[in-house]
Short mmCIF file of C-alpha atoms and ligand atoms in Angstrom, two decimals:
data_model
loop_
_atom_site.label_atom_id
_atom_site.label_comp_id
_atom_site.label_asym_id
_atom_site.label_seq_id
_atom_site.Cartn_x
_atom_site.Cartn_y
_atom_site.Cartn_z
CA UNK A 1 0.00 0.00 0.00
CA UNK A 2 1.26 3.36 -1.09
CA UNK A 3 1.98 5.86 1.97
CA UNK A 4 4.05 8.52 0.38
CA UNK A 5 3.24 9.30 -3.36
CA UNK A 6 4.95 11.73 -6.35
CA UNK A 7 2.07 12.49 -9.31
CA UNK A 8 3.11 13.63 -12.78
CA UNK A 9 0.75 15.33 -14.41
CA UNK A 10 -2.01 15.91 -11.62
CA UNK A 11 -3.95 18.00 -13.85
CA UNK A 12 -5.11 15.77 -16.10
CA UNK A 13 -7.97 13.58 -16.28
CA UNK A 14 -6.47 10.50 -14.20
CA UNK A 15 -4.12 13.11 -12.15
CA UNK A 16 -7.41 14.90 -10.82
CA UNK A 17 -8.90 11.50 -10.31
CA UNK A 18 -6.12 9.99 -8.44
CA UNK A 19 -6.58 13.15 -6.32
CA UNK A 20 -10.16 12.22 -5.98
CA UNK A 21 -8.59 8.99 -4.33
CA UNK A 22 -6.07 10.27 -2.40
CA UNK A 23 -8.98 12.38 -0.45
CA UNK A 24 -11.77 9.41 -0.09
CA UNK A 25 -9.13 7.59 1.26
CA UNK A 26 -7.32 9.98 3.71
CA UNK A 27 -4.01 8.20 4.53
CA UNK A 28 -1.75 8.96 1.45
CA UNK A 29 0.40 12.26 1.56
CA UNK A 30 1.32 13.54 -2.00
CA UNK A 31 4.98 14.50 -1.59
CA UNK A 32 5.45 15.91 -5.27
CA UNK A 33 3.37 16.70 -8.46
CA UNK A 34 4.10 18.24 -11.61
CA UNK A 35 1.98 19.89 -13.93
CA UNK A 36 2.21 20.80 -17.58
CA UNK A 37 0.95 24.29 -17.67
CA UNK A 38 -2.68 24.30 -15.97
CA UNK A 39 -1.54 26.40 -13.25
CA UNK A 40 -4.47 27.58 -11.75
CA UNK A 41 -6.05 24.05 -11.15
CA UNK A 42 -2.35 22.85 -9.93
CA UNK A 43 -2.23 25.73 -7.18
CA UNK A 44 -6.07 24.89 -5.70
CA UNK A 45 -4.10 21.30 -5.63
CA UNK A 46 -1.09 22.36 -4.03
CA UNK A 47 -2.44 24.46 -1.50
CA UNK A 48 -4.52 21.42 -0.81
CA UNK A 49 -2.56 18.65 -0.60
CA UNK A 50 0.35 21.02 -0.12
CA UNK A 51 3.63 18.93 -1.54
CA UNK A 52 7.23 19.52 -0.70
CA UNK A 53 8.26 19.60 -4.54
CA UNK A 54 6.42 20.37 -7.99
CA UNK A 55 7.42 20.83 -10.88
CA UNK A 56 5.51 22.79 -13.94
CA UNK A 57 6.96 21.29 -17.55
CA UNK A 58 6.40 25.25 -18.99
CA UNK A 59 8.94 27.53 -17.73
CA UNK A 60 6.95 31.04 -18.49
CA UNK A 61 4.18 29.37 -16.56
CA UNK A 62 6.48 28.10 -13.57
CA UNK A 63 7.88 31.64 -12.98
CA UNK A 64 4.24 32.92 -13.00
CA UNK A 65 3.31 30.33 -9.96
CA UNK A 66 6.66 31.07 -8.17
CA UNK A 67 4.50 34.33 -7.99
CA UNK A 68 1.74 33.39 -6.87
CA UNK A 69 2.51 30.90 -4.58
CA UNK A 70 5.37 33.12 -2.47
CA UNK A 71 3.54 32.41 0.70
CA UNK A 72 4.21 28.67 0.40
CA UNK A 73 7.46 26.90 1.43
CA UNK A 74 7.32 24.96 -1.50
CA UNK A 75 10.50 23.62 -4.09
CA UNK A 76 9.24 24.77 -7.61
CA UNK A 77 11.26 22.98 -11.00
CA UNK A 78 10.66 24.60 -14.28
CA UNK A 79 10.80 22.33 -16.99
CA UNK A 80 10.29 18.63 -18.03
CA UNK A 81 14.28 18.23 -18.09
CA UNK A 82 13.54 18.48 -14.47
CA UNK A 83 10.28 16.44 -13.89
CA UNK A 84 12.27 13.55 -12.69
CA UNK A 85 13.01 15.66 -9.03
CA UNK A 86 9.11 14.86 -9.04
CA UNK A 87 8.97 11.29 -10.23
CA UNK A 88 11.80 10.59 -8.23
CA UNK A 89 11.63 12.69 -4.77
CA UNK A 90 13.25 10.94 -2.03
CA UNK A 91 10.05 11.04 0.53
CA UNK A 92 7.89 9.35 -2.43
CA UNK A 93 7.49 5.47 -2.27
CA UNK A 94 5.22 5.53 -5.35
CA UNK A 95 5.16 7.27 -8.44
CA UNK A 96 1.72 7.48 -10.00
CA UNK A 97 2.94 8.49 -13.39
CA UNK A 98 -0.31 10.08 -15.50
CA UNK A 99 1.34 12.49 -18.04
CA UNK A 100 0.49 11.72 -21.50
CA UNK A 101 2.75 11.14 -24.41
CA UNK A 102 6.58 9.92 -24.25
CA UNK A 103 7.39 12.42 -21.92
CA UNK A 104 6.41 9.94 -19.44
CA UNK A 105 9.10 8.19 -20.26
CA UNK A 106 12.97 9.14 -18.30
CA UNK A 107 11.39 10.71 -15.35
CA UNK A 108 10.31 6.66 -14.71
CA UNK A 109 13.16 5.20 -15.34
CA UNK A 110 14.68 7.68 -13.21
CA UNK A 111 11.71 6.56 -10.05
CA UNK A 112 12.48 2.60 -10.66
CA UNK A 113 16.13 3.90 -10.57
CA UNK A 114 15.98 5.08 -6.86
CA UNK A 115 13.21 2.35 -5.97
CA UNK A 116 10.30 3.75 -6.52
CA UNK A 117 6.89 1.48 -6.95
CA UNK A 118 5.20 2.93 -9.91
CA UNK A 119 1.39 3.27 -10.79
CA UNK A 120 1.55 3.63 -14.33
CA UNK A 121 -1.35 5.26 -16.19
CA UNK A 122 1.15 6.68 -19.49
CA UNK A 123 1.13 3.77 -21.41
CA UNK A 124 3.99 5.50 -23.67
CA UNK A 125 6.32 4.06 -21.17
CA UNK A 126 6.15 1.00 -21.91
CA UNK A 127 5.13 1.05 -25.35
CA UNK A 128 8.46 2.91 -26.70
CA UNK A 129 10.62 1.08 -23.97
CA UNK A 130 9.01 -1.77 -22.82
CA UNK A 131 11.56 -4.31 -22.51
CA UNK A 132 14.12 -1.47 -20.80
CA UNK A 133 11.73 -0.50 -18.51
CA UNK A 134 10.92 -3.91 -17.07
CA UNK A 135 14.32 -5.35 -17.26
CA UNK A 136 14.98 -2.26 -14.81
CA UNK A 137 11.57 -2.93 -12.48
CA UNK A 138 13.16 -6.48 -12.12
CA UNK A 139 16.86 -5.60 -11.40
CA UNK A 140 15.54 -2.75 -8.89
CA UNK A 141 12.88 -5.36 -7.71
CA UNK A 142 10.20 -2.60 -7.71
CA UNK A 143 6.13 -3.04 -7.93
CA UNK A 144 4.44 -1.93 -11.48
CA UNK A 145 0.83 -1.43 -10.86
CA UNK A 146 -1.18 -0.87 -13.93
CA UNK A 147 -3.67 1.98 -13.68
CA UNK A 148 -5.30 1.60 -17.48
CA UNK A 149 -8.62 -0.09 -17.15
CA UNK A 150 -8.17 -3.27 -18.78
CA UNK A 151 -4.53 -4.01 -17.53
CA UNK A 152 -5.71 -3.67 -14.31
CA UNK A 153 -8.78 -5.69 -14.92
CA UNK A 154 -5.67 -8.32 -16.03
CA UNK A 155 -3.75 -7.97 -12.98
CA UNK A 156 -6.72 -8.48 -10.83
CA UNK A 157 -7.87 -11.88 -12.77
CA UNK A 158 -3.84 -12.99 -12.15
CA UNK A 159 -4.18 -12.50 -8.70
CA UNK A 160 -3.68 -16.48 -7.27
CA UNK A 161 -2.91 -17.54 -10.53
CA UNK A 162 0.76 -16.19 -10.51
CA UNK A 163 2.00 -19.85 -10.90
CA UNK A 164 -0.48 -20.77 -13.68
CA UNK A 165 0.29 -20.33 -17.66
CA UNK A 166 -1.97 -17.80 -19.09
CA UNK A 167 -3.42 -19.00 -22.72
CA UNK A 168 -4.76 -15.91 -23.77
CA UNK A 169 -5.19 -12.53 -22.84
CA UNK A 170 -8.12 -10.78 -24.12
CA UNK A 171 -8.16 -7.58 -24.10
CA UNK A 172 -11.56 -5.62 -24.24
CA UNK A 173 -11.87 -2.41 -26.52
CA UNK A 174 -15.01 -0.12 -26.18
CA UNK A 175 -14.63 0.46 -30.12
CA UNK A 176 -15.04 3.88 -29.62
CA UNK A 177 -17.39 6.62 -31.44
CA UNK A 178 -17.04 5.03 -34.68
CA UNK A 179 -18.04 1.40 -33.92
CA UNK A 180 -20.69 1.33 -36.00
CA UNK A 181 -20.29 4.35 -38.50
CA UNK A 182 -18.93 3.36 -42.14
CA UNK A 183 -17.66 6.08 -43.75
CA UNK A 184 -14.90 7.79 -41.55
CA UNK A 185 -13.59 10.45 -44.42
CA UNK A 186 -15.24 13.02 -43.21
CA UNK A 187 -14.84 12.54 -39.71
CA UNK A 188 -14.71 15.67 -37.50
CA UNK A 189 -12.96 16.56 -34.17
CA UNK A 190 -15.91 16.86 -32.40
CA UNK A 191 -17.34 13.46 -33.60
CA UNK A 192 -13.87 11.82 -32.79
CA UNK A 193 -14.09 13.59 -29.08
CA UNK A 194 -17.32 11.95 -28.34
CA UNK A 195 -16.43 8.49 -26.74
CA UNK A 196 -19.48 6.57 -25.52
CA UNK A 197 -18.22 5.30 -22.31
CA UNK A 198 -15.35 6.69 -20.87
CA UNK A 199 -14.39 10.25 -20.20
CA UNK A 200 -10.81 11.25 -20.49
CA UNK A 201 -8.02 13.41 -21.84
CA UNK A 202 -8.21 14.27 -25.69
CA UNK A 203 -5.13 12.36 -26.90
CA UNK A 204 -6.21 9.16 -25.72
CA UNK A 205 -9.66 9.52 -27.01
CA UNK A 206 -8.28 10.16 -30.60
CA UNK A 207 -6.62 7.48 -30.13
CA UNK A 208 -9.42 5.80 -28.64
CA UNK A 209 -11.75 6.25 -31.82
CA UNK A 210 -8.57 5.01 -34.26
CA UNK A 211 -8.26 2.59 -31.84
CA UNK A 212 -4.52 3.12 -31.53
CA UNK A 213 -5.28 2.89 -27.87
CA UNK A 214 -6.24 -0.83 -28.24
CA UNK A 215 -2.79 -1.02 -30.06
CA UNK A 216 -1.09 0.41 -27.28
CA UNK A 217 -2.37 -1.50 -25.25
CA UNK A 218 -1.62 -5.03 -26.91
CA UNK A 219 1.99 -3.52 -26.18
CA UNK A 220 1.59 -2.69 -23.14
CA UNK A 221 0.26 -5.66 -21.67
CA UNK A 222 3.34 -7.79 -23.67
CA UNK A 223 5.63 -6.41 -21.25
CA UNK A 224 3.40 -5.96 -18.40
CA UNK A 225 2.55 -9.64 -18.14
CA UNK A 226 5.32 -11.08 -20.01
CA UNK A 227 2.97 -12.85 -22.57
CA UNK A 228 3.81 -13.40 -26.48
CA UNK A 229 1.68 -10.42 -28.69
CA UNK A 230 -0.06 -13.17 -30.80
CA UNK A 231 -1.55 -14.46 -27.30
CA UNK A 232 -3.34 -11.27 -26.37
CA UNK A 233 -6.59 -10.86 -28.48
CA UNK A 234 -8.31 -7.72 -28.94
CA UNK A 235 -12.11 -7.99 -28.19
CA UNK A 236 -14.70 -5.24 -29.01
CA UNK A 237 -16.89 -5.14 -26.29
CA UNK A 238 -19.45 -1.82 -26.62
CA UNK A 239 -20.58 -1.49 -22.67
CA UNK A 240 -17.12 -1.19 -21.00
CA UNK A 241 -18.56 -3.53 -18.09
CA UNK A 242 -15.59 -6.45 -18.39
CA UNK A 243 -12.60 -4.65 -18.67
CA UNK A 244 -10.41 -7.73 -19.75
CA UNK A 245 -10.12 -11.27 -18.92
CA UNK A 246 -7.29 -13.94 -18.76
CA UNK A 247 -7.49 -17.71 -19.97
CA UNK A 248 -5.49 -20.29 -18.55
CA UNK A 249 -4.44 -23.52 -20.01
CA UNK A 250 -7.48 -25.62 -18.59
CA UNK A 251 -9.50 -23.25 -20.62
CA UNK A 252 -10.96 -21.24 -17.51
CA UNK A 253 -11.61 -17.58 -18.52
CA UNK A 254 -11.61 -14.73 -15.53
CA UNK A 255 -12.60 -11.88 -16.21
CA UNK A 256 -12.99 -8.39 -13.85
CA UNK A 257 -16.33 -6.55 -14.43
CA UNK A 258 -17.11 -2.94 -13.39
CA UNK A 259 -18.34 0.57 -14.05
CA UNK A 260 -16.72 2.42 -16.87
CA UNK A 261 -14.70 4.28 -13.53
CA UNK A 262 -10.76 5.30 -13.62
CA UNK A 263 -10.84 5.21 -10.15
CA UNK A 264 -11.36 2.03 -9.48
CA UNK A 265 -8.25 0.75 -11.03
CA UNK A 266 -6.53 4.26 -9.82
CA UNK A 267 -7.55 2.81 -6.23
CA UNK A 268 -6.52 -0.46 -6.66
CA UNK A 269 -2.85 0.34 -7.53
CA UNK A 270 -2.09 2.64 -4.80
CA UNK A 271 -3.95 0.21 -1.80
CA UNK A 272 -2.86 -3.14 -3.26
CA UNK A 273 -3.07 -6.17 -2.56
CA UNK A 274 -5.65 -4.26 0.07
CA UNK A 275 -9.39 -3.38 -1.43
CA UNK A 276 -11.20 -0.43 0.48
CA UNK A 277 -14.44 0.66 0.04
CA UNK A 278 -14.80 4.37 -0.30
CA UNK A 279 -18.36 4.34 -1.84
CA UNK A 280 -17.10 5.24 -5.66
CA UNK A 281 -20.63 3.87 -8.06
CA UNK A 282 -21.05 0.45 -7.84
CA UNK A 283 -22.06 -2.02 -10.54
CA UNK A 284 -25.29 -3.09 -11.12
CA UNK A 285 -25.67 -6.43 -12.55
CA UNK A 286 -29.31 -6.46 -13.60
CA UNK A 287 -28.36 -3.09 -15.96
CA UNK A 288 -25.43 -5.16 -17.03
CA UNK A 289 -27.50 -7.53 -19.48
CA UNK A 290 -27.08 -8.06 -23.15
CA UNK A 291 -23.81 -7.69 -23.29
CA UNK A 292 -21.52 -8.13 -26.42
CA UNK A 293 -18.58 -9.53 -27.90
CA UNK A 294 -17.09 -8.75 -31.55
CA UNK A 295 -13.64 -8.88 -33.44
CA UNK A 296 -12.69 -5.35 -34.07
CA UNK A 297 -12.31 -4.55 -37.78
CA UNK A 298 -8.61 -3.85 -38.41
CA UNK A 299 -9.46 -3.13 -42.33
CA UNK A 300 -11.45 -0.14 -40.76
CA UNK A 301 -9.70 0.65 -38.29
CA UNK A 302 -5.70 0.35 -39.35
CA UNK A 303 -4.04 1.66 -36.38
CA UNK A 304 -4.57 -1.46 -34.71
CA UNK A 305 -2.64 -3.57 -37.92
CA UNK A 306 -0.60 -0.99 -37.27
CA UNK A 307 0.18 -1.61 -33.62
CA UNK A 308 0.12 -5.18 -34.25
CA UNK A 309 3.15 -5.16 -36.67
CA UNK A 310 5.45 -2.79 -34.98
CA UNK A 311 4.96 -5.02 -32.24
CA UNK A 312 6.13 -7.79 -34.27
CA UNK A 313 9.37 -6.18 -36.10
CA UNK A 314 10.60 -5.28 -32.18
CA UNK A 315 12.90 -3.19 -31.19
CA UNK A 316 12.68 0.38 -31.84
CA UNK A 317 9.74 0.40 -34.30
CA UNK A 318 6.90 0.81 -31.22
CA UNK A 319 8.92 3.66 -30.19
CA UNK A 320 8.47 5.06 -33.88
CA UNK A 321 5.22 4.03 -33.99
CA UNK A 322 4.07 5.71 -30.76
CA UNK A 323 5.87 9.02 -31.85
CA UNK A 324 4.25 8.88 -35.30
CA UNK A 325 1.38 8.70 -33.52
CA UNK A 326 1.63 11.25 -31.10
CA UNK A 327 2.38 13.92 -34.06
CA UNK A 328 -0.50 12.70 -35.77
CA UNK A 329 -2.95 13.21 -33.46
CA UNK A 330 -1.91 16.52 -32.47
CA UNK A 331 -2.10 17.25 -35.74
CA UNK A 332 -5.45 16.02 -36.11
CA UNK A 333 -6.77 17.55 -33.34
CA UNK A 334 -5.15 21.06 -34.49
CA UNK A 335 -7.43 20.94 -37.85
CA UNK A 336 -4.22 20.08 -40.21
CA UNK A 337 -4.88 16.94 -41.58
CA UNK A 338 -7.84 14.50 -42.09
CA UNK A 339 -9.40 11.47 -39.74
CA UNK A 340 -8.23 9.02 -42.25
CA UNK A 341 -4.70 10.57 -42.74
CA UNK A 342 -3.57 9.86 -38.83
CA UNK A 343 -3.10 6.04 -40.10
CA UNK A 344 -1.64 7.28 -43.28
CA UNK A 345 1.15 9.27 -41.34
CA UNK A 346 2.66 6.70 -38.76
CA UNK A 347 2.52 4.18 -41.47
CA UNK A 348 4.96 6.53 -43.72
CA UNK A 349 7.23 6.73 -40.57
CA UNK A 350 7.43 3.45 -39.71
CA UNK A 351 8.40 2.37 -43.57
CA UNK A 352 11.40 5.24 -42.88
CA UNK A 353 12.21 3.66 -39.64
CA UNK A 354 14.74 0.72 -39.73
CA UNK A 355 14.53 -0.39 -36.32
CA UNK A 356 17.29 -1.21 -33.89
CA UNK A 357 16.99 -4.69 -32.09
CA UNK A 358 18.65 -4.60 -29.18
CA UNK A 359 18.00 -1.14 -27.97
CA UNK A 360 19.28 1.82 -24.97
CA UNK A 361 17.54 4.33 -23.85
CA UNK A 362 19.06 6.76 -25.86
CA UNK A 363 17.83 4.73 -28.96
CA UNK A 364 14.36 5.33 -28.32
CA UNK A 365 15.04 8.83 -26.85
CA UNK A 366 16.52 9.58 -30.68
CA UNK A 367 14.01 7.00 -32.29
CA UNK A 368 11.20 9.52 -31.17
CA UNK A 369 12.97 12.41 -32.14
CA UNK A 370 13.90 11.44 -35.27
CA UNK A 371 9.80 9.76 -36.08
CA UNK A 372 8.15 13.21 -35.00
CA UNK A 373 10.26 14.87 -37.46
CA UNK A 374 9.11 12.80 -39.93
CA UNK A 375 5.56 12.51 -39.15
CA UNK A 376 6.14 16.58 -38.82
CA UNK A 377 7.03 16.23 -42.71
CA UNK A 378 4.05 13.90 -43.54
CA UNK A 379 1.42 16.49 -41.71
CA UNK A 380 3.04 19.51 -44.09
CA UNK A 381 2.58 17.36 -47.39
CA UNK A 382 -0.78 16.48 -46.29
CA UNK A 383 -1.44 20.07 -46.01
CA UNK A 384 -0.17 21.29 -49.51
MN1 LIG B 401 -7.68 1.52 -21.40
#
């Protein structure tokens, strides 16, 4: 059970909910957050939970809160060069990492460095660096507690099973806002924003509705739970109500059910192996009927092919991948380029990308670099 915690990135969707947490439960003392550059919400927080150390990634915006937060006897980083004084603070036992986007990345290596447990909601961690990243959790003999829905929903079902070969994973998908719509050419922002179930941060529900999440997911679960990628099996499954399941050998499925709720799996990693009751919605079984399993349609939806393959070249092309990616939504979501052209994009990076096999840190670290750049070039020539 977490005592002392760091947050990174406690202004977004899971960092205010992990806040939401941190108060129902009222034994957990955050000890350092960071922030992007929502400073008003992060100085309600801070003068809340009132941390040792933050850090705010945007250095105009971190001299403005030194400002306005005089009164406090606070340590204030500017910068993401410096978000690792967060991830890894000396008081903090956990890390609950919820920044989006590959920036997520060195401030955890940095935490599992000094021995940190880490709740991981960024699933760009272990995408880009997967096999880095838990060849270090081993060596430094440090707890990874997934905070995504569905990898928590696996962790649960291994729970007494540790010993026992899994068969499958399967991995449940939502299927997004565009489940059942054919023609996605003319998709707009605001239709792409609208996920049915879940509310969260705008990257990941882009990539929810190309289902790239579902991709990134595949990954991350590979090196989560140590399973082969052809074993985990994406499953579309429209009410969010099972968020994954695990079959063993003898053919015996588990599965965890819930409501659509972040904080229940936000909960879960920072009390484990402990469950608590702090009265967050609970689900109703008799509004749970009817519900339904499909194959998701990878001809439609190509990011998932997409994730499947880098997955299966290795090495640095999921780093590529996720950075494509990452470039395309933005650009997406900044009116340059089309619905359609976001698969377009990180597939034209990843052809350009000859990936290296057994890879460092700084691989992936120039890997991204080098894929944004590209998928930067891609976005103009979709443009002219
Ligand atoms: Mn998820």
């Amino acid at each position: 059970m977490a005592e002392n915690i760091s947050i990174l990135g406690s202004t977004g969707s899971i960092g205010t909910q992990t806040l939401d947490v941190v108060r129902k439960l009222g034994n957990i003392k955050v000890r350092a957050m960071s922030t992007n550059k929502n400073i008003d919400l992060f100085e309600k927080q801070v003068r809340e939970f009132l941390p040792e150390v933050v850090c705010i990634a945007d250095e105009e915006k971190a001299k403005e809160f030194k400002e306005n937060t005089k009164d406090l006897s606070i340590k204030v980083f500017a910068g993401k060069e410096e978000l690792s004084r967060v991830s890894a603070y000396e008081k903090s036992d956990t890390l609950v990492n919820s920044v989006v986007g590959n920036i997520g990345l060195v401030p955890t290596v940095e935490a599992i460095k000094c021995g940190k447990d880490i709740a991981l909601a960024n699933k760009e961690t272990l995408v880009s660096c997967g096999k880095l990243v838990m060849e270090l959790v081993k060596e430094k003999n440090v707890n990874m507690y997934p905070v995504d829905s569905e990898h928590s929903a696996i962790f649960q079902c291994l729970q007494g099973n540790k010993e026992n070969k899994i068969r499958h994973i399967l991995l449940t998908a939502s299927g997004g806002p565009f489940r059942n719509r054919e023609d996605l050419e003319n998709v707009t922002v605001e239709d792409a924003l609208k996920h049915p179930n879940w509310s969260m941060g705008k990257k990941i529900t882009i990539d929810s509705a190309t289902l790239m999440n579902k991709g990134l997911e595949v990954i991350e679960a590979k090196w989560l739970f140590d399973v082969k990628y052809e074993d985990i099996i994406v499953v579309v499954h429209p009410q969010s109500i099972v968020h994954s399941m695990v079959e063993y050998e003898d053919g015996a499925v588990m599965a965890q059910l819930g409501t659509p709720d972040m904080k229940l799996p936000i909960q879960y990693a920072l009390t484990y192996p402990k469950r608590v009751n702090t009265g967050f919605e609970k689900l109703d079984i008799f509004k749970a009927s009817g519900l339904v399993f499909e194959r998701p349609n990878t001809e439609k939806f190509k990011c998932l092919s997409l994730a499947y393959r880098a997955i299966e070249e290795g090495g640095t092309m999921p780093a590529c991948m996720n950075a494509a990616n990452e470039s395309a939504v933005s650009a997406f979501l900044d009116g340059k380029i089309k619905f359609l052209q976001i698969p377009e994009i990180i597939e034209n990076t990843m052809k350009a990308h000859k990936a290296i096999e057994n890879y460092t840190l700084e691989d992936v670290l120039k890997t991204d670099e080098k894929a944004r750049e590209y998928a930067f070039e891609e976005v103009r020539k979709c443009r002219s």
